[in-house]
mmCIF file of N, CA and C in Angstrom:
data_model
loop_
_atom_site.group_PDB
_atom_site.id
_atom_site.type_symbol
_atom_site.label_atom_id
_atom_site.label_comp_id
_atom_site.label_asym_id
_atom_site.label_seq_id
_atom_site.Cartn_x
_atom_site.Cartn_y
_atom_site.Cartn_z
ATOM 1 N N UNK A 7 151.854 88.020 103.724
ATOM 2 C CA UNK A 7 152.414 86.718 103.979
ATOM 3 C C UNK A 7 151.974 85.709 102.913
ATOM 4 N N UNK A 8 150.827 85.385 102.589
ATOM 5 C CA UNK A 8 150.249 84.985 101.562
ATOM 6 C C UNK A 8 151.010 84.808 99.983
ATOM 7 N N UNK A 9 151.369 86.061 99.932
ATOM 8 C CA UNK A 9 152.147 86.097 98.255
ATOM 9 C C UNK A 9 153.857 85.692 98.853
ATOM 10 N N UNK A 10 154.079 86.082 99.795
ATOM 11 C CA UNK A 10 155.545 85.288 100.096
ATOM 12 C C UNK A 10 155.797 84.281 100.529
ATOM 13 N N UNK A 11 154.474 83.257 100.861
ATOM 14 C CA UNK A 11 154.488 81.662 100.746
ATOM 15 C C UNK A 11 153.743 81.675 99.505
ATOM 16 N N UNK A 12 153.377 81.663 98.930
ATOM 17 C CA UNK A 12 152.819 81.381 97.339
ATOM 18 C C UNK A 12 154.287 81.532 96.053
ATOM 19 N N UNK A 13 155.014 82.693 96.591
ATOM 20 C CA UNK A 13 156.049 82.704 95.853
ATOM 21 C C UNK A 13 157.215 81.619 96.433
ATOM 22 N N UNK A 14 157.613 81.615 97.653
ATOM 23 C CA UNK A 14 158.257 80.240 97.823
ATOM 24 C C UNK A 14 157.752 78.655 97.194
ATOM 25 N N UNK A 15 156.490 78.641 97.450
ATOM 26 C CA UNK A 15 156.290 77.683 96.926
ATOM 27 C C UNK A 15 156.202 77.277 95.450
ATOM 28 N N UNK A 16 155.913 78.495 94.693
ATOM 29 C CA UNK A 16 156.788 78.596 93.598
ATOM 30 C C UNK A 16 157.863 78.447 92.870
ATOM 31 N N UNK A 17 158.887 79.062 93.626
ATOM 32 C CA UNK A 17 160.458 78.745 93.528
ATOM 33 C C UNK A 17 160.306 77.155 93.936
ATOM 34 N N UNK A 18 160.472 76.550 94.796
ATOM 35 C CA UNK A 18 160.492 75.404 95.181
ATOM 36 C C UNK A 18 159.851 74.797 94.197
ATOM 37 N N UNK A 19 158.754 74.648 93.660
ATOM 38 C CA UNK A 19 158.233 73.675 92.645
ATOM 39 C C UNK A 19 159.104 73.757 90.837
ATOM 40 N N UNK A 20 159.862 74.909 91.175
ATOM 41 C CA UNK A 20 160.381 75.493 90.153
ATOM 42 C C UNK A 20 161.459 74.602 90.071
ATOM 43 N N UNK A 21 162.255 74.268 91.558
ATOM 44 C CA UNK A 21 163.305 74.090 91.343
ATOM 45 C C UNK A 21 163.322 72.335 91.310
ATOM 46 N N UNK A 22 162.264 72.611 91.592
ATOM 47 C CA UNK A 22 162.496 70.641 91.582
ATOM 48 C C UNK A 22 161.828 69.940 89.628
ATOM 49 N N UNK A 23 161.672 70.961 89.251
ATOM 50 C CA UNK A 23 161.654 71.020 87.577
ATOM 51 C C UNK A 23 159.884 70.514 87.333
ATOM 52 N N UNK A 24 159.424 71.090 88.358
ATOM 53 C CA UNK A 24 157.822 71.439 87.633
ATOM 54 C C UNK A 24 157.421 72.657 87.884
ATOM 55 N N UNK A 25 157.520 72.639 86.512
ATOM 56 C CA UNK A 25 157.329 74.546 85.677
ATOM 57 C C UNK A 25 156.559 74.547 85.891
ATOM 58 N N UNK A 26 155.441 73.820 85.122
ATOM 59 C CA UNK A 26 153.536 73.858 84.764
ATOM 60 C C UNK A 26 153.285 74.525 86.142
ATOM 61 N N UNK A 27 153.509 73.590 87.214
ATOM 62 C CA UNK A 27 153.010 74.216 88.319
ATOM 63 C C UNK A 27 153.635 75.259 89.115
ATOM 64 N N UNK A 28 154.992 75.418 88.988
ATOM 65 C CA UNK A 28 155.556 76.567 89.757
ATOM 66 C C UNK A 28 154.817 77.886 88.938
ATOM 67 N N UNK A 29 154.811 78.089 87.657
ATOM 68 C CA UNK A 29 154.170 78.839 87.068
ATOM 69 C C UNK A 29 152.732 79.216 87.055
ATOM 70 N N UNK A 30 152.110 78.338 87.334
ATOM 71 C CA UNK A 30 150.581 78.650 88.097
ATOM 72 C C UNK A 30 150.322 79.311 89.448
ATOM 73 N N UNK A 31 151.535 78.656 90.172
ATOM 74 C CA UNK A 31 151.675 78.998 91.736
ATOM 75 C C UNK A 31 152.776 80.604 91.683
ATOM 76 N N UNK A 32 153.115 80.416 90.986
ATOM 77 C CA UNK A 32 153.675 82.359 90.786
ATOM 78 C C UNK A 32 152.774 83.426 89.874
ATOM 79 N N UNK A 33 151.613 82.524 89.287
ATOM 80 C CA UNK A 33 151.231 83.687 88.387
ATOM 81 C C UNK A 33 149.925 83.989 89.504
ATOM 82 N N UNK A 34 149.770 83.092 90.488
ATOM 83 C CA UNK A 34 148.503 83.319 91.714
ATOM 84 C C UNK A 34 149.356 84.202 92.769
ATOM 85 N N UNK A 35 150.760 84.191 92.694
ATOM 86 C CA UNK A 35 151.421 85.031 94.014
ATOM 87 C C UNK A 35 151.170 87.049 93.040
ATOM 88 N N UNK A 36 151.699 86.511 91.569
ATOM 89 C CA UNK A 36 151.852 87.593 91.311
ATOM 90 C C UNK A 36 150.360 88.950 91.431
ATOM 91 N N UNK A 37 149.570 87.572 91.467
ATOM 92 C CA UNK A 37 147.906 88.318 91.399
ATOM 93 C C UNK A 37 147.464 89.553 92.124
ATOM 94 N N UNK A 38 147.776 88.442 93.129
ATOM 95 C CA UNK A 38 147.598 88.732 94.917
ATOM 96 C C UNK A 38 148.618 89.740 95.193
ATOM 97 N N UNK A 39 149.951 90.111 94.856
ATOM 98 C CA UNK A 39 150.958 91.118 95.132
ATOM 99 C C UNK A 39 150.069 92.204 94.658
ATOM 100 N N UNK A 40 149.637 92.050 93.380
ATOM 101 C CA UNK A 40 148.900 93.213 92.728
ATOM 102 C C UNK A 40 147.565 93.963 93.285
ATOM 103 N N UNK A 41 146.485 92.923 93.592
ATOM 104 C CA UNK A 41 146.040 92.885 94.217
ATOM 105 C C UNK A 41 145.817 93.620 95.702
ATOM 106 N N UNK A 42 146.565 93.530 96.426
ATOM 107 C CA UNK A 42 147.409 94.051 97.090
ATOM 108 C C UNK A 42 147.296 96.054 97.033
ATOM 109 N N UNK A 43 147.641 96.191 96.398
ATOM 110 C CA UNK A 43 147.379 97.467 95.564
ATOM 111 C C UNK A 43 148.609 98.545 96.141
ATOM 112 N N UNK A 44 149.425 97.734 96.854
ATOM 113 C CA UNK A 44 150.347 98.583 97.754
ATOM 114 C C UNK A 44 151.528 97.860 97.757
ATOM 115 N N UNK A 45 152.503 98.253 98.068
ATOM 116 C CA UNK A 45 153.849 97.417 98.258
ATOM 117 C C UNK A 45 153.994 97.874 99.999
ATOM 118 N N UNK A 46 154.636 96.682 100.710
ATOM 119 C CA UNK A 46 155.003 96.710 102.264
ATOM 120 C C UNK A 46 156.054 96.006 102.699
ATOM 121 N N UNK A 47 157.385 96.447 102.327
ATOM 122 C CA UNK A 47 157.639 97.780 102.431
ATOM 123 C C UNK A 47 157.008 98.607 101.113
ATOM 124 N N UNK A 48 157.918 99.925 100.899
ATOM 125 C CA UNK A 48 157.203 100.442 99.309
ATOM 126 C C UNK A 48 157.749 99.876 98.497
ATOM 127 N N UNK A 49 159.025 99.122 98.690
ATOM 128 C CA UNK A 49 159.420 97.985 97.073
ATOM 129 C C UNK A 49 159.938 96.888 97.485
ATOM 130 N N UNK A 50 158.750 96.118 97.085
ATOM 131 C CA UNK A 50 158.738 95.062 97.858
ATOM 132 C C UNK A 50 160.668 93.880 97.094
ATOM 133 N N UNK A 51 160.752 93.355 98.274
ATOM 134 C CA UNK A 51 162.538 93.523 98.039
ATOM 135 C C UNK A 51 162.295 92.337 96.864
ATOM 136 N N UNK A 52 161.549 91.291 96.767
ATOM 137 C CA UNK A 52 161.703 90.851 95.767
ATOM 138 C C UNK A 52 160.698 90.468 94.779
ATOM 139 N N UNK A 53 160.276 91.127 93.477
ATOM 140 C CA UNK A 53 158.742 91.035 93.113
ATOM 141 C C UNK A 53 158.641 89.875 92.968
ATOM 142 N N UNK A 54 157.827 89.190 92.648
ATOM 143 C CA UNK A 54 157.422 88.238 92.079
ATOM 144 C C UNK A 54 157.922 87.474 90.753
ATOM 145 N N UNK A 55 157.329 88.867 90.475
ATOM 146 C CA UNK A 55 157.764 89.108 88.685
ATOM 147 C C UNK A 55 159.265 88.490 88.451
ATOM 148 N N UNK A 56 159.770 88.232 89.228
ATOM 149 C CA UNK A 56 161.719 87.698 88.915
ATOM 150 C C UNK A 56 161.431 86.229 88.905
ATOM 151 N N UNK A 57 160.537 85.692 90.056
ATOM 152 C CA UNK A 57 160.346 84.544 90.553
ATOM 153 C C UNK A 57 159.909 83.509 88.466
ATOM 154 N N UNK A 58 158.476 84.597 88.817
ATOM 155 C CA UNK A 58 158.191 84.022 87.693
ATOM 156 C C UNK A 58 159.051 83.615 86.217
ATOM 157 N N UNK A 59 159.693 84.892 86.249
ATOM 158 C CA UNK A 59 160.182 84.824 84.766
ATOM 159 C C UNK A 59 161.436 83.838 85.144
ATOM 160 N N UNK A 60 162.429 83.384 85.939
ATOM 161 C CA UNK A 60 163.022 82.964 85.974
ATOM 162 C C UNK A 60 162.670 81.244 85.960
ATOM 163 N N UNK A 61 161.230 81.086 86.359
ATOM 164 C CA UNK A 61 160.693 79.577 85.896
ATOM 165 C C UNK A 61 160.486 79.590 84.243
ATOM 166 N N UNK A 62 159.867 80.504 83.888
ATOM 167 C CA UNK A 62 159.962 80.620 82.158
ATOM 168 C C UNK A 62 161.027 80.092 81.495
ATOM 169 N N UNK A 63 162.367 81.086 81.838
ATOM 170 C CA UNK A 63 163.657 81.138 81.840
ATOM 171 C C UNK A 63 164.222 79.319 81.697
ATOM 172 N N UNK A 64 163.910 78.398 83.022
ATOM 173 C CA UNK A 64 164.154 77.495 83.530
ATOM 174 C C UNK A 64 163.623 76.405 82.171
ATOM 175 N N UNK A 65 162.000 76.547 82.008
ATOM 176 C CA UNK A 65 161.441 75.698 80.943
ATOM 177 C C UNK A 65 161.647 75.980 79.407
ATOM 178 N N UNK A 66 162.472 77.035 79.339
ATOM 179 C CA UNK A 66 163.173 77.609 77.871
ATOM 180 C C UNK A 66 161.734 78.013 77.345
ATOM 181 N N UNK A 67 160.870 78.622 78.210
ATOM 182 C CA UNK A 67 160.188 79.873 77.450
ATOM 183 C C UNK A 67 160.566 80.900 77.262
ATOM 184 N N UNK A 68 161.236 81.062 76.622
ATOM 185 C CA UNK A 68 162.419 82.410 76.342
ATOM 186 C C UNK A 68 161.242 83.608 76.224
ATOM 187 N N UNK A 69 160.426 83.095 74.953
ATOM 188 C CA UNK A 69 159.277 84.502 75.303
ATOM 189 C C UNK A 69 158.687 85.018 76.321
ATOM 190 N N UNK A 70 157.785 83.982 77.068
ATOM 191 C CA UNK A 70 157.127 84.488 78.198
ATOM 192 C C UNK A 70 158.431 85.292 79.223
ATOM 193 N N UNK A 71 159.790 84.515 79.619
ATOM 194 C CA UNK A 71 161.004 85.054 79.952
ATOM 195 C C UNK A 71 161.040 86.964 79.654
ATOM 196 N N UNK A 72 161.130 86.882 78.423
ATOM 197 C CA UNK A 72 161.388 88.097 78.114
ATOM 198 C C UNK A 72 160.301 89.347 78.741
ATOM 199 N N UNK A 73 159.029 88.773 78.116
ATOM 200 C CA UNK A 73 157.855 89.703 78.818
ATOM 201 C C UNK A 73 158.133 89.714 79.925
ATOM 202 N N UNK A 74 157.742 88.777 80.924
ATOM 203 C CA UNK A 74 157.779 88.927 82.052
ATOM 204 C C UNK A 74 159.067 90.031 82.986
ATOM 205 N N UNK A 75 160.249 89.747 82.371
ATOM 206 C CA UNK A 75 161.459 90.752 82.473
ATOM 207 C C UNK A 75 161.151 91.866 82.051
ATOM 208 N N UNK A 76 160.284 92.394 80.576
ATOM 209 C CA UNK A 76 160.200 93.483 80.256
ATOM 210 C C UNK A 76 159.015 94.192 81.134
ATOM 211 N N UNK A 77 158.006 93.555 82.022
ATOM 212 C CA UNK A 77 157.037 94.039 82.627
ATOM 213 C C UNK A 77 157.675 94.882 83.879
ATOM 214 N N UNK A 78 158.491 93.710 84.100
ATOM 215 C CA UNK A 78 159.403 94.040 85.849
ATOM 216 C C UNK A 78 159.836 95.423 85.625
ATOM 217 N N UNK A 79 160.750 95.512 84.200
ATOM 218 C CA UNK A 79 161.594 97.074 84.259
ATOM 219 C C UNK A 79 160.419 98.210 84.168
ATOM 220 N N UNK A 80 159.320 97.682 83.326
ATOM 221 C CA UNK A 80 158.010 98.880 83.392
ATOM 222 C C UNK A 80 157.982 99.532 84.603
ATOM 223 N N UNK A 81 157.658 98.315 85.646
ATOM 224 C CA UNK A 81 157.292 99.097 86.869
ATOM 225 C C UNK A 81 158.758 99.480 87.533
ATOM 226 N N UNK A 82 160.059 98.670 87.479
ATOM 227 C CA UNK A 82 161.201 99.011 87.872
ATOM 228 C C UNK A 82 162.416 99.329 87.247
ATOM 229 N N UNK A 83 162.559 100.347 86.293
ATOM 230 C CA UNK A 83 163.191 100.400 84.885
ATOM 231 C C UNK A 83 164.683 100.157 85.296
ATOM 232 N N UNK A 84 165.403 100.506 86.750
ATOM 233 C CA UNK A 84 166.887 100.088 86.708
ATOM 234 C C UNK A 84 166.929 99.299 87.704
ATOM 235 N N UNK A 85 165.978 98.219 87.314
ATOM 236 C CA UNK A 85 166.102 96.802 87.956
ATOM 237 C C UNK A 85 167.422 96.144 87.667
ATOM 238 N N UNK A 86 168.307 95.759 88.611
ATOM 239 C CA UNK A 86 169.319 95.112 88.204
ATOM 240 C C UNK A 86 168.764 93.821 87.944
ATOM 241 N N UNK A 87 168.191 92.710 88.557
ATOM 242 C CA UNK A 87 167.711 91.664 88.281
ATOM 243 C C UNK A 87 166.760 91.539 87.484
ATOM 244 N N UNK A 88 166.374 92.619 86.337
ATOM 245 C CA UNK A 88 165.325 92.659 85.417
ATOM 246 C C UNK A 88 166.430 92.729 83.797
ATOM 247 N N UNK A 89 167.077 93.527 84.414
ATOM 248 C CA UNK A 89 168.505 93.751 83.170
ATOM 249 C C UNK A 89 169.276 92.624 83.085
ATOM 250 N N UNK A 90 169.336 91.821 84.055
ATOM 251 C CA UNK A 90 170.497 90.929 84.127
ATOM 252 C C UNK A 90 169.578 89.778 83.280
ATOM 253 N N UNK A 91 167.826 89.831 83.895
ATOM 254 C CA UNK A 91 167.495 88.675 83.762
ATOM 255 C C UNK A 91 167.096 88.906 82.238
ATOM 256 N N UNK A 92 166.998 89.634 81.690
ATOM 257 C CA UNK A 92 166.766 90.204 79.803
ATOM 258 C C UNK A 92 168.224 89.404 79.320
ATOM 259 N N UNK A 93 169.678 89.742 80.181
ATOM 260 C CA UNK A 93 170.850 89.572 79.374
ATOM 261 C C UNK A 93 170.873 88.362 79.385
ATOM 262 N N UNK A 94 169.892 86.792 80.619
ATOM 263 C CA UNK A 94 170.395 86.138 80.466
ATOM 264 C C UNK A 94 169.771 85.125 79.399
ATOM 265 N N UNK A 95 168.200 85.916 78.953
ATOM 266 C CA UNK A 95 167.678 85.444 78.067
ATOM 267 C C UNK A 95 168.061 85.587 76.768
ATOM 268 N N UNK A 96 168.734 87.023 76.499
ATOM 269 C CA UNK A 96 169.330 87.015 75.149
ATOM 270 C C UNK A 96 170.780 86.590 74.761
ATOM 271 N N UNK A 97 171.346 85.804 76.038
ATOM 272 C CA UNK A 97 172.343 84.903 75.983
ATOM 273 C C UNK A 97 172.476 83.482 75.441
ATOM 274 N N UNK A 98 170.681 83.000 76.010
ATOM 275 C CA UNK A 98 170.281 81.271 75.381
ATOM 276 C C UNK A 98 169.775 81.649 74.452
ATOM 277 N N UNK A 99 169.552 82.863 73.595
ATOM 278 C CA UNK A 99 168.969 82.792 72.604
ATOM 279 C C UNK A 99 169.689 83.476 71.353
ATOM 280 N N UNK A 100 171.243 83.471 71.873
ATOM 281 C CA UNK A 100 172.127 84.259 70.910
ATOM 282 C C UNK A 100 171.789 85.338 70.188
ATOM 283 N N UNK A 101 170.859 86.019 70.525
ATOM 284 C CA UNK A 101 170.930 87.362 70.192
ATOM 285 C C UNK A 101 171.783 88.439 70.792
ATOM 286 N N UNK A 102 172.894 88.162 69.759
ATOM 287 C CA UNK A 102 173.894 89.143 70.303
ATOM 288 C C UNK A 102 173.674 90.722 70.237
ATOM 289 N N UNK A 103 172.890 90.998 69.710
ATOM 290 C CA UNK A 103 173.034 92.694 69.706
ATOM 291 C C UNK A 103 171.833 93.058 70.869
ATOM 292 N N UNK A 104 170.855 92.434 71.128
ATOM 293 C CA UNK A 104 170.252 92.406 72.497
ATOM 294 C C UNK A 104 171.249 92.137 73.756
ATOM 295 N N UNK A 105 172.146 91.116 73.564
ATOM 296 C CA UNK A 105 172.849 90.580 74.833
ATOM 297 C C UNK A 105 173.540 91.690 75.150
ATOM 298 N N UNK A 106 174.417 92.789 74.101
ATOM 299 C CA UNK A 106 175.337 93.732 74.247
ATOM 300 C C UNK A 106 174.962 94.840 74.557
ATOM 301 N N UNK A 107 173.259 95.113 74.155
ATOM 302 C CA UNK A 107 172.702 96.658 74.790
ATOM 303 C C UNK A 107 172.158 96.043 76.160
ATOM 304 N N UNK A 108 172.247 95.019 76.892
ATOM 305 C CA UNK A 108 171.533 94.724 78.087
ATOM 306 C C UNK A 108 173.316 94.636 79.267
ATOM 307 N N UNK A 109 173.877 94.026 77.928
ATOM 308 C CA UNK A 109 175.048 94.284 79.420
ATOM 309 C C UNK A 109 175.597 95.442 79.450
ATOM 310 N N UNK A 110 175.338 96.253 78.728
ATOM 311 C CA UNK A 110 176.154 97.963 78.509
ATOM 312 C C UNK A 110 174.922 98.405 79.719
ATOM 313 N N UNK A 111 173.958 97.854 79.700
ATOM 314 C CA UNK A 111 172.952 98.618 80.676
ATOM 315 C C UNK A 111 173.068 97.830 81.988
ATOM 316 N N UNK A 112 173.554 96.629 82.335
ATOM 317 C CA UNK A 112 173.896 96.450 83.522
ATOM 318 C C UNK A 112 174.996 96.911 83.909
ATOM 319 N N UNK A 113 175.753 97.471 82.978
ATOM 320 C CA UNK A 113 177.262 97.866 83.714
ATOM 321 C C UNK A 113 176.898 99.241 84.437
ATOM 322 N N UNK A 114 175.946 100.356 83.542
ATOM 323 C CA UNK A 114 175.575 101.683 83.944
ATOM 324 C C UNK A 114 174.969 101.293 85.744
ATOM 325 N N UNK A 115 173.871 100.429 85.336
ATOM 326 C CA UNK A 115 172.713 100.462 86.609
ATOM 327 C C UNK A 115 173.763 100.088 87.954
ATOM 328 N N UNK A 116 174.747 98.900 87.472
ATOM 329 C CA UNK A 116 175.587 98.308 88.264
ATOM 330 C C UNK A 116 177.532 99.631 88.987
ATOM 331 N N UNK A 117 177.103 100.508 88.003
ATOM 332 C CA UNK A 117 178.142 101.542 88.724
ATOM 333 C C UNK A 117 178.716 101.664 89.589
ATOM 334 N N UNK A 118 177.431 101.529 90.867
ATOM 335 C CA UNK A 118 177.823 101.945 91.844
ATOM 336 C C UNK A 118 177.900 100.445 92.470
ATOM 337 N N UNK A 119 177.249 99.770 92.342
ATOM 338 C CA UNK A 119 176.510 98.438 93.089
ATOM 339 C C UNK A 119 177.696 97.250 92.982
ATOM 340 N N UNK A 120 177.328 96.328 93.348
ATOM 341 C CA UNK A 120 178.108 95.142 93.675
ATOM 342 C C UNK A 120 178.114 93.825 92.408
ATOM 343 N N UNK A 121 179.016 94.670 91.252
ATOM 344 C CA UNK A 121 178.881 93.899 90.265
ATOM 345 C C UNK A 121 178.836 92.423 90.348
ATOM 346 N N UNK A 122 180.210 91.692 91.594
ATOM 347 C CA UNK A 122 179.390 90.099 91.586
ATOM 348 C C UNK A 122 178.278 89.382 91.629
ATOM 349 N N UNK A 123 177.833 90.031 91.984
ATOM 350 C CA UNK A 123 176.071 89.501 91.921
ATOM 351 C C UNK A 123 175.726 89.148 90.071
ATOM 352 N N UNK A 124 176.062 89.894 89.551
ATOM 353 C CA UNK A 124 175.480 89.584 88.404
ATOM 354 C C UNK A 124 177.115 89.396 87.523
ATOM 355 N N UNK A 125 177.503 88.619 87.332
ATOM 356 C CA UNK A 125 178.433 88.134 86.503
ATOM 357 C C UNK A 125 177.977 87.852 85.109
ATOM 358 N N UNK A 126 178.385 88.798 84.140
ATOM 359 C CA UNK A 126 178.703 88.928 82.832
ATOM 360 C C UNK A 126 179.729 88.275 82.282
#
């Protein structure tokens, strides 16, 4: 319960456009998930790790963005929201030949799945 009010309160500080702190308050949820040493269920439905990078994302830390996305697929390699969230960083950052191997890889992961969710 702990890391899923730490991560709300995250998002929420995120969304009201303080990074500094949503980003402190997700990099303490992400701790504690880890911490944790277990997932409950076994994947947990939404890591952290999205929360975070998507405040990165938000304050145009495109780098930290990227890591943080590239950590997520480590542990979840056909993350749709790890692929999507890579395509949407190499979208603000016009790197087109990144943007085009990330959406060729959301279209694969997305096959079967419910492509509206992630609109390309």
């Amino acid at each position: 319960m702990n890391v899923a009010s730490l991560e709300l309160q995250g998002v929420i500080q995120s969304a009201e456009g303080k990074y500094e702190e949503a980003i402190k308050t997700l990099e303490s949820a992400r701790q504690k998930e880890e911490d944790l040493g277990y997932s409950e269920p076994p994947t947990y439905a939404r890591p952290v790790l999205i929360s975070l990078a998507e405040a990165h994302l938000k304050e145009d830390r495109f780098d930290k963005a990227e890591k943080t996305y590239q950590e997520l697929l480590k542990k979840h390699p056909n993350s749709a929201n790890g692929i999507w969230g890579l395509y949407k960083v190499y979208k603000q950052t016009n790197d087109h030949q990144k943007l085009h191997e990330y959406q060729e890889k959301l279209n694969e992961v997305l096959r079967q799945g419910d492509k509206s969710l992630f609109p390309l």
